[in-house]
Each structure stands twice: as C-alpha cells, then as structure tokens.
C-alpha cells in the first residue's frame, strides 16, 4: 500500500506500533551527530539536568517520522520534508518505547506542479506510559497518483 | 570558554567553521534513523526527486546545532533544546561542506528558576557555494553563571 495525495484527507488519523529505543542506538546516534555528554556518557549524564542519559531530540524526531512512514502512512515517494516545528516535552530514556499518533492537518495541491502537493501532518510521540514526549508539525511533499498511479 | 546566560545578548552573532558531510556519514545516519531510499541507496536515489542521494534533514539539523555548540557558542550545560522550527531549502549532498551563521534572537530568564533562561537562536546553514540549505529557529535552556560561575 502506498498513500498518494488523493488518498489523504484533512483529519485522517494515523497511529503506529511502539518501538523501543536502546541505549546503544542513542549513543551511536549522538556520537556522530549530537555528542553532548548527556547523550553519549551514561555516567556523566547523571549529573545533568536530566539525571541520566537521554536521546538526542533529533533522533526522536527522525524516528517519529520513521514510525509514520514505515507504519500507517507510507507516502508515495517517501517523506520529503520541507519544514517542521518541534517541541520536546519530556526526555526519551534508554529502553523507552515510543509510538506516534498523528493526523493530516492540511493538504495543498501545487498549482504550478499538480502532480504533487504539500501535506501538513501533526504528530505526537508518546512513551510507554502514554506521556507525550514530543510534538511535531511537519510539511512534506506528497505525490499525486495522477494517470500513472 | 563557556557561555552563560549573562554572556548572551540579543543580536549577538555566531559563525562556525565549515564541516564536510560524507556519503558514509549520511548512509550510517539514515540506515538507523531515516532509512528512505534517497538517503541510503545512492543508485536508487538517482531516480528520486533529488537526482541522487541526499542527507536526512534531521542529520543536517543535528549537525548544524553541533557546529554551533562545538564552535562559536559553547553554552553552559550544553544545548538543551525545548523546541525548534526548521525549513529545508536545498538538499545536502555527499561531500558538501556545511557551516552555520546565527544570532541570538531572544533571551527570557526564567522567573520561577532564575538560574536559567530560554534563549532563542536563529541559524542558517550554508553549503560550500554559500547557498542556504536550512534555517532553524531553536529554543534552548541556557544556565546563568550566578554565584558559582
């Protein structure tokens, strides 16, 4: 199943399966991309604001979009982001299980290139205690089925 | 050198050194966090909207913040993000060299916890052709020097 622009409607809701994020994944991500001590060093992180190692917010963001497109919303052509607004409300800690719930907030078919449109999706990422840890409103290019689909 | 809340002023500007992002780094990031074909498969990516493999926007975001805090703006306590708005304007391709220019847009000392504040920074990420590839407005917790600093 692939979702084209014509398959989407405002208010359409999505919900993913949960996914565990391990300590190893957090450290691997952070070493390469966000090597702050509270993301890479479990011992040193105890003295941080967070009292322990937490995932980089950028990893939570990327994994949340992955949960969307590999799960309930496999957009045609993938998720081609043009922008996003993010709020991080709670840390994601090693072994936490995250899942997303989201909905289509807006759909704008391109006038100049009617084979595509910009879709706005609002996602909330929850942990295993159903606490919201992150909110994203993302705008992405989604292709239309057109004649060839 | 560490930057505390008292060291920051609205309009204060930052500029980082450039950093090359390699094909290998892009694929490693994407395999784990954003495994879409145009981020992980250079051959298949040729048929994508982008005409070749590009970095995940989340990697560009994370590396841009890294360029900020490991370079011109080593905030006390690290970069503790509470939220961000991102626009991706151009793809980052293997071997591109990215750098950031930014400024402090706002400073709000916490009334309830005066040992910290929320600082808003606006960053533009440029490639080696001085084309803007990404804009981020990020809000982060920055600690005050207080008595102990």
XYZ file of C-alpha atoms in Angstrom:
298
model
C 0.000 0.000 0.000
C 1.213 3.466 -0.897
C -0.561 6.691 0.001
C -0.897 9.260 -2.758
C -2.162 12.793 -2.368
C -5.652 11.693 -3.422
C -5.734 9.140 -0.599
C -5.332 11.802 2.091
C -7.989 13.915 3.747
C -7.852 16.520 6.466
C -8.440 14.928 9.846
C -7.277 11.494 8.687
C -5.634 9.848 11.691
C -2.594 7.593 11.998
C -1.254 5.513 14.829
C 1.965 3.487 14.811
C 3.188 0.442 16.645
C 5.619 1.139 19.508
C 9.366 0.892 19.040
C 11.994 0.522 21.759
C 14.968 2.870 21.579
C 18.040 1.276 23.144
C 20.957 2.850 24.993
C 23.244 1.661 22.204
C 21.169 3.341 19.497
C 21.128 6.580 21.475
C 24.891 6.614 21.952
C 25.592 5.673 18.318
C 23.386 8.487 17.073
C 24.799 11.044 19.455
C 28.472 10.230 18.910
C 28.115 11.052 15.242
C 25.567 13.838 15.311
C 24.955 15.346 18.732
C 27.863 14.378 21.011
C 26.823 16.166 24.168
C 27.707 14.432 27.416
C 24.097 13.776 28.406
C 23.597 11.913 25.088
C 26.816 9.858 24.999
C 28.003 9.221 28.564
C 25.565 7.440 30.889
C 27.730 8.034 33.954
C 28.398 11.736 33.380
C 24.750 12.261 32.394
C 23.683 11.500 35.975
C 24.932 14.971 36.936
C 22.958 16.662 34.140
C 19.588 18.366 34.291
C 18.081 15.042 33.216
C 19.640 12.804 35.878
C 20.713 10.270 33.258
C 21.384 9.683 29.597
C 18.655 10.792 27.189
C 18.195 10.539 23.434
C 19.044 13.492 21.220
C 15.837 15.270 20.289
C 16.852 14.989 16.631
C 16.880 11.223 16.958
C 13.401 11.249 18.470
C 12.274 13.447 15.582
C 13.784 11.217 12.900
C 12.461 8.016 14.500
C 8.992 9.510 14.875
C 8.821 10.281 11.169
C 10.141 6.774 10.503
C 7.345 5.304 12.611
C 4.893 7.280 10.484
C 6.139 6.363 7.013
C 7.153 2.777 7.748
C 3.872 2.219 9.512
C 0.499 3.783 8.937
C 1.430 6.430 6.339
C 3.655 5.109 3.551
C 3.553 8.245 1.406
C 4.301 7.841 -2.276
C 7.906 8.855 -2.870
C 8.758 8.792 0.825
C 8.693 11.597 3.303
C 10.186 14.621 1.619
C 10.174 17.212 4.361
C 10.148 20.900 3.611
C 9.864 22.047 7.177
C 8.831 21.218 10.707
C 8.000 22.692 14.079
C 9.053 20.608 17.040
C 8.511 20.736 20.767
C 10.307 18.386 23.113
C 8.314 17.956 26.280
C 9.960 15.032 28.055
C 13.245 13.160 27.685
C 13.351 9.782 25.935
C 15.462 7.443 28.044
C 17.233 4.174 27.212
C 14.736 1.361 26.794
C 11.764 3.668 26.408
C 9.231 2.548 23.842
C 7.938 5.299 21.602
C 4.930 5.412 19.299
C 3.214 8.119 17.334
C -0.316 9.311 16.860
C -0.976 11.836 14.174
C -3.343 13.375 11.740
C -3.408 15.178 8.435
C -3.795 18.861 9.281
C -3.696 20.403 5.823
C -3.369 19.500 2.136
C -2.250 21.972 -0.519
C -2.009 20.714 -4.052
C 0.580 22.632 -6.039
C -0.877 24.861 -8.737
C 2.322 25.016 -10.716
C 3.052 21.277 -10.383
C -0.263 19.463 -9.929
C 1.483 16.082 -9.712
C 2.288 16.892 -6.081
C 1.200 18.790 -3.014
C 2.342 19.870 0.424
C 0.746 17.898 3.236
C 0.911 19.094 6.834
C 0.881 16.356 9.452
C 0.675 16.827 13.208
C 2.300 14.071 15.221
C 2.567 13.412 18.915
C 5.156 10.937 20.110
C 4.264 9.038 23.291
C 6.349 6.903 25.588
C 5.278 3.595 27.163
C 3.494 5.485 29.949
C 1.405 7.318 27.326
C 3.140 10.568 28.207
C 3.655 12.892 25.246
C 7.398 13.361 24.754
C 7.414 15.326 21.517
C 5.086 17.157 19.162
C 5.918 17.768 15.503
C 4.014 19.622 12.838
C 5.737 18.711 9.585
C 5.206 19.780 5.995
C 6.106 17.271 3.326
C 5.821 16.836 -0.421
C 3.399 14.030 -1.332
C 2.894 12.928 -4.922
C -0.449 12.575 -6.643
C -1.486 9.314 -8.244
C -2.384 11.076 -11.459
C -2.738 8.936 -14.563
C 0.231 6.687 -13.945
C -0.745 5.510 -10.440
C 35.277 29.264 27.313
C 31.693 28.590 28.257
C 28.771 30.880 27.507
C 26.354 31.541 30.347
C 23.067 33.373 30.098
C 24.756 36.610 31.217
C 27.201 36.368 28.312
C 24.451 36.479 25.704
C 22.749 39.499 24.180
C 20.074 39.850 21.531
C 21.646 40.268 18.121
C 24.878 38.536 19.138
C 26.168 36.751 16.051
C 27.897 33.394 15.611
C 29.661 31.830 12.667
C 31.128 28.324 12.543
C 33.890 26.683 10.591
C 32.740 24.504 7.694
C 32.379 20.743 8.052
C 32.262 18.170 5.258
C 29.458 15.604 5.446
C 30.487 12.371 3.755
C 28.417 9.791 1.879
C 29.300 7.270 4.565
C 28.052 9.510 7.377
C 24.804 10.128 5.506
C 24.153 6.435 4.936
C 25.067 5.487 8.515
C 22.674 8.082 9.897
C 19.866 7.172 7.562
C 20.101 3.400 7.996
C 19.426 3.781 11.673
C 17.086 6.731 11.769
C 15.607 7.688 8.395
C 16.038 4.732 6.024
C 14.361 6.139 2.950
C 15.853 5.077 -0.367
C 17.054 8.564 -1.272
C 19.050 8.675 1.988
C 20.562 5.156 1.932
C 20.918 3.979 -1.689
C 22.997 6.177 -3.988
C 21.990 4.215 -7.092
C 18.245 4.135 -6.431
C 18.342 7.791 -5.329
C 19.156 8.831 -8.895
C 15.517 8.190 -9.788
C 14.242 10.319 -6.883
C 13.108 13.927 -6.916
C 16.652 14.843 -5.893
C 18.534 13.037 -8.660
C 20.928 11.489 -6.150
C 21.499 10.620 -2.528
C 20.916 13.422 -0.020
C 21.334 13.720 3.741
C 18.333 13.293 6.019
C 17.124 16.717 7.071
C 17.340 15.551 10.694
C 21.044 14.917 10.253
C 21.530 18.410 8.832
C 19.618 19.783 11.816
C 21.653 17.851 14.376
C 24.984 18.694 12.735
C 24.063 22.368 12.495
C 23.422 22.542 16.219
C 26.683 20.656 16.742
C 28.532 23.251 14.656
C 27.033 25.912 16.921
C 27.827 24.446 20.316
C 31.200 22.890 19.457
C 32.231 26.092 17.737
C 31.252 29.642 18.470
C 28.553 29.077 21.112
C 29.558 26.577 23.806
C 26.543 27.116 26.046
C 26.914 26.204 29.693
C 25.347 22.811 30.229
C 25.180 22.062 26.519
C 22.338 22.641 24.117
C 19.153 21.603 25.872
C 16.537 22.101 23.207
C 12.926 22.712 24.087
C 11.738 23.287 20.540
C 12.651 24.285 17.017
C 11.237 25.432 13.712
C 13.054 24.154 10.660
C 12.902 24.829 6.954
C 14.865 22.750 4.493
C 15.546 24.738 1.362
C 18.112 22.695 -0.534
C 19.433 19.150 -0.298
C 22.793 18.437 1.343
C 24.703 16.043 -0.895
C 27.673 13.752 -0.203
C 30.868 15.752 0.191
C 29.072 19.049 0.723
C 30.648 21.282 3.305
C 28.196 22.936 5.682
C 28.659 25.841 8.052
C 26.301 27.919 10.144
C 25.704 31.575 10.744
C 23.391 32.536 13.511
C 22.318 35.061 16.051
C 20.631 35.303 19.404
C 17.031 36.309 18.682
C 15.587 36.361 22.188
C 16.525 35.775 25.830
C 13.981 35.007 28.539
C 15.266 34.462 32.029
C 13.012 32.147 33.997
C 11.099 33.858 36.780
C 10.483 30.676 38.693
C 14.044 29.369 38.226
C 16.375 32.350 37.820
C 19.417 30.086 37.462
C 18.387 29.524 33.822
C 16.606 31.001 30.846
C 15.273 30.156 27.422
C 17.412 31.502 24.597
C 16.107 31.634 21.032
C 18.751 31.307 18.328
C 18.218 31.686 14.595
C 20.632 29.703 12.456
C 21.134 29.462 8.744
C 23.135 26.537 7.406
C 25.060 27.207 4.198
C 26.782 24.879 1.767
C 30.176 25.446 0.123
C 28.527 27.594 -2.551
C 27.117 29.874 0.172
C 23.609 28.708 -0.659
C 21.306 28.485 2.377
C 20.266 24.858 2.783
C 18.394 25.053 6.092
C 17.039 27.580 8.546
C 16.393 26.743 12.196
C 14.941 28.830 14.964
C 15.643 26.891 18.136
C 14.755 27.470 21.772
C 17.147 26.104 24.351
C 17.744 26.206 28.086
C 20.913 28.114 28.965
C 22.180 28.337 32.546
C 23.117 31.519 34.307
C 26.548 31.952 35.838
C 25.047 33.011 39.132
C 27.279 32.889 42.174
C 29.034 29.648 41.381
C 30.254 30.604 37.888
